[in-house]
PDB file of C-alpha atoms and ligand atoms in Angstrom:
ATOM      1  CA  MET R   1       5.321   9.770  22.391  1.00 75.00           C
ATOM      2  CA  LEU R   2       5.662  13.526  22.220  1.00 91.00           C
ATOM      3  CA  ILE R   3       8.081  14.811  19.617  1.00 97.00           C
ATOM      4  CA  ARG R   4       9.655  18.198  20.185  1.00 97.00           C
ATOM      5  CA  VAL R   5      11.917  20.009  17.743  1.00 97.00           C
ATOM      6  CA  ASP R   6      13.797  22.819  19.421  1.00 97.00           C
ATOM      7  CA  ASP R   7      15.599  25.454  17.333  1.00 97.00           C
ATOM      8  CA  VAL R   8      16.928  23.045  14.731  1.00 98.00           C
ATOM      9  CA  TYR R   9      19.292  24.287  12.038  1.00 98.00           C
ATOM     10  CA  LYS R  10      20.719  22.264   9.185  1.00 98.00           C
ATOM     11  CA  HIS R  11      23.258  23.399   6.649  1.00 96.00           C
ATOM     12  CA  TYR R  12      25.054  21.619   3.888  1.00 94.00           C
ATOM     13  CA  MET R  13      28.337  22.549   2.203  1.00 91.00           C
ATOM     14  CA  ARG R  14      28.149  22.918  -1.555  1.00 89.00           C
ATOM     15  CA  GLN R  15      31.153  24.122  -3.563  1.00 90.00           C
ATOM     16  CA  GLN R  16      32.717  25.476  -0.374  1.00 91.00           C
ATOM     17  CA  ALA R  17      29.614  27.568   0.308  1.00 93.00           C
ATOM     18  CA  GLU R  18      27.344  26.883   3.216  1.00 92.00           C
ATOM     19  CA  ILE R  19      23.669  26.429   2.326  1.00 94.00           C
ATOM     20  CA  GLU R  20      21.332  26.857   5.243  1.00 95.00           C
ATOM     21  CA  VAL R  21      18.328  24.613   4.612  1.00 96.00           C
ATOM     22  CA  LEU R  22      16.619  24.688   8.027  1.00 98.00           C
ATOM     23  CA  ARG R  23      16.868  27.875  10.085  1.00 97.00           C
ATOM     24  CA  GLY R  24      15.468  27.504  13.539  1.00 97.00           C
ATOM     25  CA  ILE R  25      12.679  24.936  13.328  1.00 97.00           C
ATOM     26  CA  HIS R  26      10.351  24.683  16.314  1.00 97.00           C
ATOM     27  CA  MET R  27       7.523  22.183  16.435  1.00 96.00           C
ATOM     28  CA  GLU R  28       5.677  19.784  18.709  1.00 96.00           C
ATOM     29  CA  ILE R  29       3.784  16.713  17.638  1.00 97.00           C
ATOM     30  CA  ALA R  30       1.628  14.815  20.106  1.00 97.00           C
ATOM     31  CA  ALA R  31       1.165  11.058  20.253  1.00 96.00           C
ATOM     32  CA  GLY R  32      -1.444   9.859  17.781  1.00 96.00           C
ATOM     33  CA  GLU R  33      -1.447  12.949  15.603  1.00 97.00           C
ATOM     34  CA  MET R  34      -1.385  12.698  11.819  1.00 97.00           C
ATOM     35  CA  VAL R  35       0.542  15.693  10.549  1.00 98.00           C
ATOM     36  CA  ALA R  36       1.373  16.804   7.013  1.00 97.00           C
ATOM     37  CA  ILE R  37       4.585  18.624   6.159  1.00 97.00           C
ATOM     38  CA  VAL R  38       4.077  20.743   3.055  1.00 96.00           C
ATOM     39  CA  GLY R  39       6.135  23.320   1.183  1.00 94.00           C
ATOM     40  CA  PRO R  40       7.812  24.017  -2.140  1.00 92.00           C
ATOM     41  CA  SER R  41      10.373  21.696  -3.650  1.00 91.00           C
ATOM     42  CA  GLY R  42      13.774  22.239  -2.079  1.00 91.00           C
ATOM     43  CA  ALA R  43      12.257  23.720   1.106  1.00 93.00           C
ATOM     44  CA  GLY R  44      13.952  21.102   3.272  1.00 95.00           C
ATOM     45  CA  LYS R  45      11.035  18.740   3.904  1.00 96.00           C
ATOM     46  CA  SER R  46      13.035  15.568   3.296  1.00 95.00           C
ATOM     47  CA  THR R  47      15.898  16.998   5.309  1.00 96.00           C
ATOM     48  CA  LEU R  48      13.571  17.629   8.261  1.00 97.00           C
ATOM     49  CA  LEU R  49      12.085  14.139   7.994  1.00 96.00           C
ATOM     50  CA  HIS R  50      15.555  12.576   7.964  1.00 96.00           C
ATOM     51  CA  LEU R  51      16.484  14.544  11.099  1.00 97.00           C
ATOM     52  CA  LEU R  52      13.227  13.511  12.810  1.00 97.00           C
ATOM     53  CA  GLY R  53      14.000   9.902  11.949  1.00 96.00           C
ATOM     54  CA  GLY R  54      17.592  10.058  13.142  1.00 95.00           C
ATOM     55  CA  LEU R  55      18.873   9.239   9.640  1.00 94.00           C
ATOM     56  CA  ASP R  56      20.924  12.431   9.804  1.00 95.00           C
ATOM     57  CA  ARG R  57      21.843  14.903  12.549  1.00 96.00           C
ATOM     58  CA  PRO R  58      21.024  18.621  12.889  1.00 97.00           C
ATOM     59  CA  SER R  59      23.834  21.194  12.592  1.00 97.00           C
ATOM     60  CA  SER R  60      22.471  22.635  15.849  1.00 97.00           C
ATOM     61  CA  GLY R  61      19.341  22.408  17.970  1.00 98.00           C
ATOM     62  CA  THR R  62      17.670  19.399  19.546  1.00 97.00           C
ATOM     63  CA  ILE R  63      15.049  16.811  18.708  1.00 98.00           C
ATOM     64  CA  TYR R  64      13.361  15.123  21.658  1.00 97.00           C
ATOM     65  CA  TYR R  65      11.208  12.002  21.732  1.00 96.00           C
ATOM     66  CA  ASP R  66       9.638  12.261  25.178  1.00 94.00           C
ATOM     67  CA  ASN R  67      12.722  12.646  27.364  1.00 90.00           C
ATOM     68  CA  TRP R  68      15.192  11.211  24.890  1.00 94.00           C
ATOM     69  CA  ALA R  69      17.314  13.768  23.065  1.00 96.00           C
ATOM     70  CA  LEU R  70      18.449  12.190  19.804  1.00 96.00           C
ATOM     71  CA  HIS R  71      21.852  13.889  19.914  1.00 95.00           C
ATOM     72  CA  GLN R  72      22.700  11.979  23.085  1.00 95.00           C
ATOM     73  CA  PHE R  73      22.678   8.695  21.184  1.00 96.00           C
ATOM     74  CA  ARG R  74      25.804   7.334  19.573  1.00 96.00           C
ATOM     75  CA  ASP R  75      25.311   6.069  16.013  1.00 95.00           C
ATOM     76  CA  GLU R  76      24.592   2.452  17.027  1.00 94.00           C
ATOM     77  CA  GLU R  77      22.169   3.570  19.734  1.00 95.00           C
ATOM     78  CA  LEU R  78      20.412   5.815  17.252  1.00 95.00           C
ATOM     79  CA  ALA R  79      20.057   2.934  14.788  1.00 92.00           C
ATOM     80  CA  ASP R  80      18.551   0.818  17.552  1.00 91.00           C
ATOM     81  CA  PHE R  81      16.200   3.607  18.644  1.00 93.00           C
ATOM     82  CA  ARG R  82      15.099   3.989  15.031  1.00 92.00           C
ATOM     83  CA  ASN R  83      14.377   0.333  14.570  1.00 87.00           C
ATOM     84  CA  ARG R  84      12.374   0.163  17.805  1.00 89.00           C
ATOM     85  CA  HIS R  85      10.377   3.364  17.664  1.00 94.00           C
ATOM     86  CA  ILE R  86      10.223   4.694  14.112  1.00 95.00           C
ATOM     87  CA  GLY R  87       8.828   3.301  10.868  1.00 95.00           C
ATOM     88  CA  PHE R  88       9.817   4.760   7.494  1.00 95.00           C
ATOM     89  CA  VAL R  89       7.904   4.847   4.233  1.00 94.00           C
ATOM     90  CA  PHE R  90       9.671   6.425   1.255  1.00 89.00           C
ATOM     91  CA  GLN R  91       8.467   7.506  -2.156  1.00 86.00           C
ATOM     92  CA  PHE R  92      10.167   4.474  -3.664  1.00 86.00           C
ATOM     93  CA  HIS R  93       9.365   1.426  -1.641  1.00 82.00           C
ATOM     94  CA  HIS R  94      12.906  -0.062  -1.444  1.00 90.00           C
ATOM     95  CA  LEU R  95      11.503  -3.599  -1.161  1.00 95.00           C
ATOM     96  CA  LEU R  96      14.054  -6.350  -1.721  1.00 96.00           C
ATOM     97  CA  PRO R  97      13.162  -7.916  -5.088  1.00 97.00           C
ATOM     98  CA  GLU R  98      14.246 -11.471  -4.276  1.00 97.00           C
ATOM     99  CA  PHE R  99      12.097 -11.728  -1.135  1.00 97.00           C
ATOM    100  CA  SER R 100       8.324 -12.230  -0.844  1.00 98.00           C
ATOM    101  CA  ALA R 101       5.894  -9.615   0.461  1.00 98.00           C
ATOM    102  CA  LEU R 102       5.781 -11.479   3.777  1.00 98.00           C
ATOM    103  CA  GLU R 103       9.572 -11.724   4.060  1.00 98.00           C
ATOM    104  CA  ASN R 104      10.019  -8.043   3.196  1.00 97.00           C
ATOM    105  CA  ALA R 105       7.412  -7.070   5.788  1.00 97.00           C
ATOM    106  CA  MET R 106       9.092  -9.241   8.472  1.00 97.00           C
ATOM    107  CA  MET R 107      12.544  -7.757   7.896  1.00 95.00           C
ATOM    108  CA  PRO R 108      12.596  -5.009  10.598  1.00 92.00           C
ATOM    109  CA  ALA R 109      11.319  -7.520  13.171  1.00 94.00           C
ATOM    110  CA  LEU R 110      14.104  -9.948  12.305  1.00 93.00           C
ATOM    111  CA  ILE R 111      16.672  -7.127  12.481  1.00 90.00           C
ATOM    112  CA  GLN R 112      15.284  -6.439  15.953  1.00 89.00           C
ATOM    113  CA  GLN R 113      15.950 -10.135  16.706  1.00 92.00           C
ATOM    114  CA  ARG R 114      12.333 -10.898  17.488  1.00 93.00           C
ATOM    115  CA  ALA R 115      11.293 -14.533  17.253  1.00 96.00           C
ATOM    116  CA  VAL R 116      10.606 -15.601  13.675  1.00 97.00           C
ATOM    117  CA  HIS R 117       7.111 -16.901  14.455  1.00 97.00           C
ATOM    118  CA  GLU R 118       6.171 -13.578  16.072  1.00 96.00           C
ATOM    119  CA  ALA R 119       7.581 -11.588  13.172  1.00 96.00           C
ATOM    120  CA  ARG R 120       5.648 -13.760  10.738  1.00 97.00           C
ATOM    121  CA  ARG R 121       2.423 -13.515  12.762  1.00 97.00           C
ATOM    122  CA  ASP R 122       2.562  -9.700  12.984  1.00 95.00           C
ATOM    123  CA  ALA R 123       3.555  -9.209   9.351  1.00 97.00           C
ATOM    124  CA  GLN R 124       0.862 -11.596   8.170  1.00 97.00           C
ATOM    125  CA  GLN R 125      -1.803  -9.928  10.263  1.00 94.00           C
ATOM    126  CA  LEU R 126      -0.899  -6.460   8.993  1.00 93.00           C
ATOM    127  CA  LEU R 127      -0.715  -7.656   5.383  1.00 95.00           C
ATOM    128  CA  GLY R 128      -4.254  -8.986   5.823  1.00 93.00           C
ATOM    129  CA  GLU R 129      -5.271  -5.661   7.344  1.00 89.00           C
ATOM    130  CA  VAL R 130      -4.110  -3.771   4.236  1.00 90.00           C
ATOM    131  CA  GLY R 131      -5.829  -6.198   1.856  1.00 92.00           C
ATOM    132  CA  LEU R 132      -2.799  -8.281   0.889  1.00 95.00           C
ATOM    133  CA  GLY R 133      -3.766 -11.525   2.642  1.00 96.00           C
ATOM    134  CA  ASP R 134      -3.679 -13.330  -0.707  1.00 97.00           C
ATOM    135  CA  ARG R 135      -0.338 -11.822  -1.799  1.00 97.00           C
ATOM    136  CA  LEU R 136       1.927 -13.043   1.022  1.00 98.00           C
ATOM    137  CA  HIS R 137       4.239 -15.091  -1.154  1.00 98.00           C
ATOM    138  CA  HIS R 138       4.362 -12.792  -4.158  1.00 98.00           C
ATOM    139  CA  ARG R 139       7.623 -11.001  -4.864  1.00 98.00           C
ATOM    140  CA  PRO R 140       7.560  -7.216  -5.367  1.00 97.00           C
ATOM    141  CA  GLY R 141       7.873  -7.657  -9.146  1.00 97.00           C
ATOM    142  CA  GLU R 142       4.599  -9.590  -9.130  1.00 97.00           C
ATOM    143  CA  LEU R 143       2.690  -6.827  -7.317  1.00 96.00           C
ATOM    144  CA  SER R 144       1.205  -3.543  -8.562  1.00 93.00           C
ATOM    145  CA  GLY R 145       2.778  -0.231  -7.509  1.00 92.00           C
ATOM    146  CA  GLY R 146       0.017   0.319  -4.965  1.00 92.00           C
ATOM    147  CA  GLU R 147       0.434  -3.174  -3.544  1.00 94.00           C
ATOM    148  CA  GLN R 148       4.202  -2.725  -3.296  1.00 95.00           C
ATOM    149  CA  GLN R 149       3.701   0.512  -1.398  1.00 93.00           C
ATOM    150  CA  ARG R 150       1.235  -1.212   0.967  1.00 94.00           C
ATOM    151  CA  VAL R 151       3.899  -3.843   1.698  1.00 96.00           C
ATOM    152  CA  ALA R 152       6.286  -0.971   2.477  1.00 95.00           C
ATOM    153  CA  VAL R 153       3.674   0.460   4.868  1.00 94.00           C
ATOM    154  CA  VAL R 154       3.342  -2.903   6.616  1.00 95.00           C
ATOM    155  CA  ARG R 155       7.144  -3.142   6.875  1.00 95.00           C
ATOM    156  CA  ALA R 156       7.113   0.284   8.546  1.00 94.00           C
ATOM    157  CA  LEU R 157       4.464  -0.879  11.037  1.00 93.00           C
ATOM    158  CA  VAL R 158       5.661  -4.387  11.860  1.00 94.00           C
ATOM    159  CA  ASN R 159       7.582  -3.422  15.003  1.00 92.00           C
ATOM    160  CA  ALA R 160       4.605  -1.379  16.252  1.00 91.00           C
ATOM    161  CA  PRO R 161       6.587   1.879  16.087  1.00 93.00           C
ATOM    162  CA  ASP R 162       5.457   4.954  17.974  1.00 93.00           C
ATOM    163  CA  VAL R 163       5.953   7.143  14.943  1.00 96.00           C
ATOM    164  CA  VAL R 164       5.699   6.564  11.209  1.00 96.00           C
ATOM    165  CA  LEU R 165       7.599   8.988   8.951  1.00 97.00           C
ATOM    166  CA  ALA R 166       6.609   9.008   5.306  1.00 96.00           C
ATOM    167  CA  ASP R 167       8.280  10.975   2.503  1.00 95.00           C
ATOM    168  CA  GLU R 168       5.869  11.457  -0.424  1.00 93.00           C
ATOM    169  CA  PRO R 169       4.427   7.961   0.040  1.00 92.00           C
ATOM    170  CA  THR R 170       1.921   8.480  -2.773  1.00 91.00           C
ATOM    171  CA  GLY R 171       4.316  10.412  -5.037  1.00 89.00           C
ATOM    172  CA  ASN R 172       5.073   7.481  -7.299  1.00 86.00           C
ATOM    173  CA  LEU R 173       1.499   6.145  -7.589  1.00 86.00           C
ATOM    174  CA  ASP R 174      -1.271   6.988 -10.042  1.00 88.00           C
ATOM    175  CA  GLN R 175      -4.193   8.950  -8.666  1.00 88.00           C
ATOM    176  CA  ALA R 176      -6.467   6.024  -7.807  1.00 88.00           C
ATOM    177  CA  MET R 177      -3.724   4.054  -6.059  1.00 86.00           C
ATOM    178  CA  GLY R 178      -2.541   7.209  -4.322  1.00 89.00           C
ATOM    179  CA  GLN R 179      -5.989   7.901  -2.930  1.00 90.00           C
ATOM    180  CA  SER R 180      -6.423   4.360  -1.767  1.00 89.00           C
ATOM    181  CA  LEU R 181      -3.062   4.533   0.037  1.00 89.00           C
ATOM    182  CA  GLN R 182      -4.084   7.849   1.650  1.00 92.00           C
ATOM    183  CA  GLN R 183      -7.272   6.285   2.976  1.00 92.00           C
ATOM    184  CA  LEU R 184      -5.319   3.304   4.239  1.00 90.00           C
ATOM    185  CA  LEU R 185      -2.840   5.519   6.148  1.00 93.00           C
ATOM    186  CA  ARG R 186      -5.699   7.513   7.671  1.00 93.00           C
ATOM    187  CA  ARG R 187      -7.459   4.326   8.764  1.00 92.00           C
ATOM    188  CA  LEU R 188      -4.258   2.885  10.278  1.00 91.00           C
ATOM    189  CA  ASN R 189      -3.709   6.135  12.166  1.00 93.00           C
ATOM    190  CA  GLU R 190      -7.239   5.992  13.560  1.00 93.00           C
ATOM    191  CA  GLU R 191      -7.258   2.257  14.338  1.00 91.00           C
ATOM    192  CA  LEU R 192      -3.717   1.668  15.568  1.00 88.00           C
ATOM    193  CA  GLY R 193      -2.990   5.112  16.991  1.00 90.00           C
ATOM    194  CA  HIS R 194       0.513   5.517  15.584  1.00 92.00           C
ATOM    195  CA  THR R 195       1.710   9.072  15.078  1.00 96.00           C
ATOM    196  CA  PHE R 196       2.144   9.820  11.378  1.00 97.00           C
ATOM    197  CA  ILE R 197       4.309  12.611   9.944  1.00 97.00           C
ATOM    198  CA  ILE R 198       3.904  12.721   6.198  1.00 97.00           C
ATOM    199  CA  VAL R 199       5.666  14.907   3.640  1.00 96.00           C
ATOM    200  CA  THR R 200       3.329  15.473   0.716  1.00 94.00           C
ATOM    201  CA  HIS R 201       2.783  17.727  -2.273  1.00 88.00           C
ATOM    202  CA  ASP R 202      -0.868  16.720  -2.359  1.00 89.00           C
ATOM    203  CA  ARG R 203      -3.067  19.426  -0.829  1.00 88.00           C
ATOM    204  CA  GLU R 204      -6.120  17.178  -0.626  1.00 90.00           C
ATOM    205  CA  PHE R 205      -4.119  14.558   1.246  1.00 92.00           C
ATOM    206  CA  ALA R 206      -2.745  17.220   3.629  1.00 95.00           C
ATOM    207  CA  ALA R 207      -6.294  18.482   4.213  1.00 94.00           C
ATOM    208  CA  GLN R 208      -7.409  15.029   5.374  1.00 93.00           C
ATOM    209  CA  MET R 209      -4.846  14.986   8.173  1.00 95.00           C
ATOM    210  CA  ASP R 210      -5.204  16.494  11.644  1.00 96.00           C
ATOM    211  CA  ARG R 211      -3.063  19.479  10.661  1.00 96.00           C
ATOM    212  CA  ALA R 212      -0.364  20.657   8.311  1.00 97.00           C
ATOM    213  CA  ILE R 213       2.961  22.351   8.966  1.00 97.00           C
ATOM    214  CA  SER R 214       4.373  24.448   6.173  1.00 96.00           C
ATOM    215  CA  LEU R 215       8.091  24.757   5.565  1.00 96.00           C
ATOM    216  CA  VAL R 216       9.173  27.978   3.832  1.00 93.00           C
ATOM    217  CA  ASP R 217      12.555  29.707   3.885  1.00 89.00           C
ATOM    218  CA  GLY R 218      13.848  27.224   6.408  1.00 93.00           C
ATOM    219  CA  LYS R 219      11.151  27.968   8.980  1.00 95.00           C
ATOM    220  CA  ALA R 220       8.079  26.004   9.999  1.00 95.00           C
ATOM    221  CA  SER R 221       4.638  27.491  10.500  1.00 94.00           C
ATOM    222  CA  ALA R 222       1.085  26.219  10.918  1.00 93.00           C
ATOM    223  CA  VAL R 223      -0.998  26.158   7.739  1.00 89.00           C
TER     224      VAL R 223
HETATM  225  P1  ADP E 301      12.435  19.070  -0.136  1.00 90.92           P
HETATM  226  O1  ADP E 301      12.261  17.702   0.446  1.00 90.92           O
HETATM  227  O2  ADP E 301      11.589  20.107   0.508  1.00 90.92           O
HETATM  228  O3  ADP E 301      12.305  19.088  -1.631  1.00 90.92           O
HETATM  229  P2  ADP E 301      15.216  18.661   0.588  1.00 90.92           P
HETATM  230  O4  ADP E 301      15.262  18.516   2.043  1.00 90.92           O
HETATM  231  O5  ADP E 301      15.305  17.429  -0.262  1.00 90.92           O
HETATM  232  O6  ADP E 301      13.930  19.531   0.172  1.00 90.92           O
HETATM  233  O7  ADP E 301      16.402  19.639   0.128  1.00 90.92           O
HETATM  234  C1  ADP E 301      16.518  20.983   0.633  1.00 90.92           C
HETATM  235  C2  ADP E 301      17.780  21.615   0.066  1.00 90.92           C
HETATM  236  O8  ADP E 301      18.917  20.982   0.632  1.00 90.92           O
HETATM  237  C3  ADP E 301      17.922  21.485  -1.444  1.00 90.92           C
HETATM  238  O9  ADP E 301      18.493  22.680  -1.929  1.00 90.92           O
HETATM  239  C4  ADP E 301      18.856  20.323  -1.595  1.00 90.92           C
HETATM  240  O10 ADP E 301      19.551  20.422  -2.805  1.00 90.92           O
HETATM  241  C5  ADP E 301      19.753  20.466  -0.401  1.00 90.92           C
HETATM  242  N1  ADP E 301      20.300  19.188   0.072  1.00 90.92           N
HETATM  243  C6  ADP E 301      19.574  18.126   0.528  1.00 90.92           C
HETATM  244  N2  ADP E 301      20.385  17.127   0.915  1.00 90.92           N
HETATM  245  C7  ADP E 301      21.662  17.545   0.676  1.00 90.92           C
HETATM  246  C8  ADP E 301      22.966  16.970   0.861  1.00 90.92           C
HETATM  247  N3  ADP E 301      23.125  15.746   1.384  1.00 90.92           N
HETATM  248  N4  ADP E 301      24.040  17.732   0.501  1.00 90.92           N
HETATM  249  C9  ADP E 301      23.892  18.976  -0.003  1.00 90.92           C
HETATM  250  N5  ADP E 301      22.706  19.572  -0.187  1.00 90.92           N
HETATM  251  C10 ADP E 301      21.599  18.880   0.143  1.00 90.92           C
HETATM  252  P1  ADP E 302      14.129  10.551  -0.909  1.00 90.92           P
HETATM  253  O1  ADP E 302      12.996  10.370   0.065  1.00 90.92           O
HETATM  254  O2  ADP E 302      14.798  11.887  -0.798  1.00 90.92           O
HETATM  255  O3  ADP E 302      13.777  10.153  -2.315  1.00 90.92           O
HETATM  256  P2  ADP E 302      15.275   7.938  -0.308  1.00 90.92           P
HETATM  257  O4  ADP E 302      13.885   7.476  -0.065  1.00 90.92           O
HETATM  258  O5  ADP E 302      15.972   7.360  -1.482  1.00 90.92           O
HETATM  259  O6  ADP E 302      15.291   9.536  -0.444  1.00 90.92           O
HETATM  260  O7  ADP E 302      16.139   7.682   0.978  1.00 90.92           O
HETATM  261  C1  ADP E 302      16.714   8.732   1.705  1.00 90.92           C
HETATM  262  C2  ADP E 302      17.790   8.189   2.642  1.00 90.92           C
HETATM  263  O8  ADP E 302      17.223   7.310   3.600  1.00 90.92           O
HETATM  264  C3  ADP E 302      18.874   7.433   1.935  1.00 90.92           C
HETATM  265  O9  ADP E 302      20.099   7.835   2.499  1.00 90.92           O
HETATM  266  C4  ADP E 302      18.586   5.977   2.237  1.00 90.92           C
HETATM  267  O10 ADP E 302      19.778   5.224   2.330  1.00 90.92           O
HETATM  268  C5  ADP E 302      17.917   6.057   3.592  1.00 90.92           C
HETATM  269  N1  ADP E 302      16.922   4.970   3.772  1.00 90.92           N
HETATM  270  C6  ADP E 302      16.051   4.525   2.843  1.00 90.92           C
HETATM  271  N2  ADP E 302      15.268   3.554   3.340  1.00 90.92           N
HETATM  272  C7  ADP E 302      15.649   3.385   4.637  1.00 90.92           C
HETATM  273  C8  ADP E 302      15.212   2.546   5.707  1.00 90.92           C
HETATM  274  N3  ADP E 302      14.205   1.671   5.575  1.00 90.92           N
HETATM  275  N4  ADP E 302      15.825   2.643   6.911  1.00 90.92           N
HETATM  276  C9  ADP E 302      16.821   3.501   7.067  1.00 90.92           C
HETATM  277  N5  ADP E 302      17.292   4.336   6.095  1.00 90.92           N
HETATM  278  C10 ADP E 302      16.704   4.287   4.905  1.00 90.92           C
END
């Protein structure tokens, strides 16, 4: 699915003053690409990712997924589009502590009202794929930080989304776990063909991707 961002602006109000965070973003991301979004803290990277994921709406401009313009969706339609086509991985995994790895990973499929046995089959297969085949019934509190984040990756993938958006997915991990997660994401991109858009501070990680887009002063440019 081709993603096209056309002249997107985003401003926030703070103490009655308007802060312009994104000022005319243009970009195109092709199906299957793995793209880094880099830039200084406060540059608007998370803001852009939230707009791409339909978690928030631009002040002006348009985001297209193929021929769908996100602004044409009402809130409920946008939520449905998100659950069908987009997977999210955040810096903090947001796993539900009282549910097992398998149950957490199945959650988006159940929200999508897919059959329980299908949800379980897909989640279990992906958990095996990321090396957690022997951790299915562990709760998040019984897993390492790297394992928790791999469960979050599986949860993002369980509905076979077209696009996976990740906001500093390795930001909360130590170096070894971070590198292992980077390699895992790269392998999943190559094997499963999902498009990945990943906000990262890590230059080495960005360098491993197909390309990087830099966000500075509210504008995007190729690195
Ligand atoms: P980055 O991810 O590059 O660090 P963010 O997108 O988180 O940047 O934030 C960009 C700017 O927008 C920051 O100055 C931040 O304080 C501001 N900002 C982000 N979200 C909001 C919000 N909901 N309300 C007001 N200001 C916000
Ligand atoms: P940041 O990446 O800036 O640290 P968070 O990861 O805490 O921010 O989440 C950013 C926003 O996305 C929050 O408003 C949160 O409610 C929302 N969010 C977090 N996880 C999900 C999810 N799986 N699906 C939809 N929205 C989510």
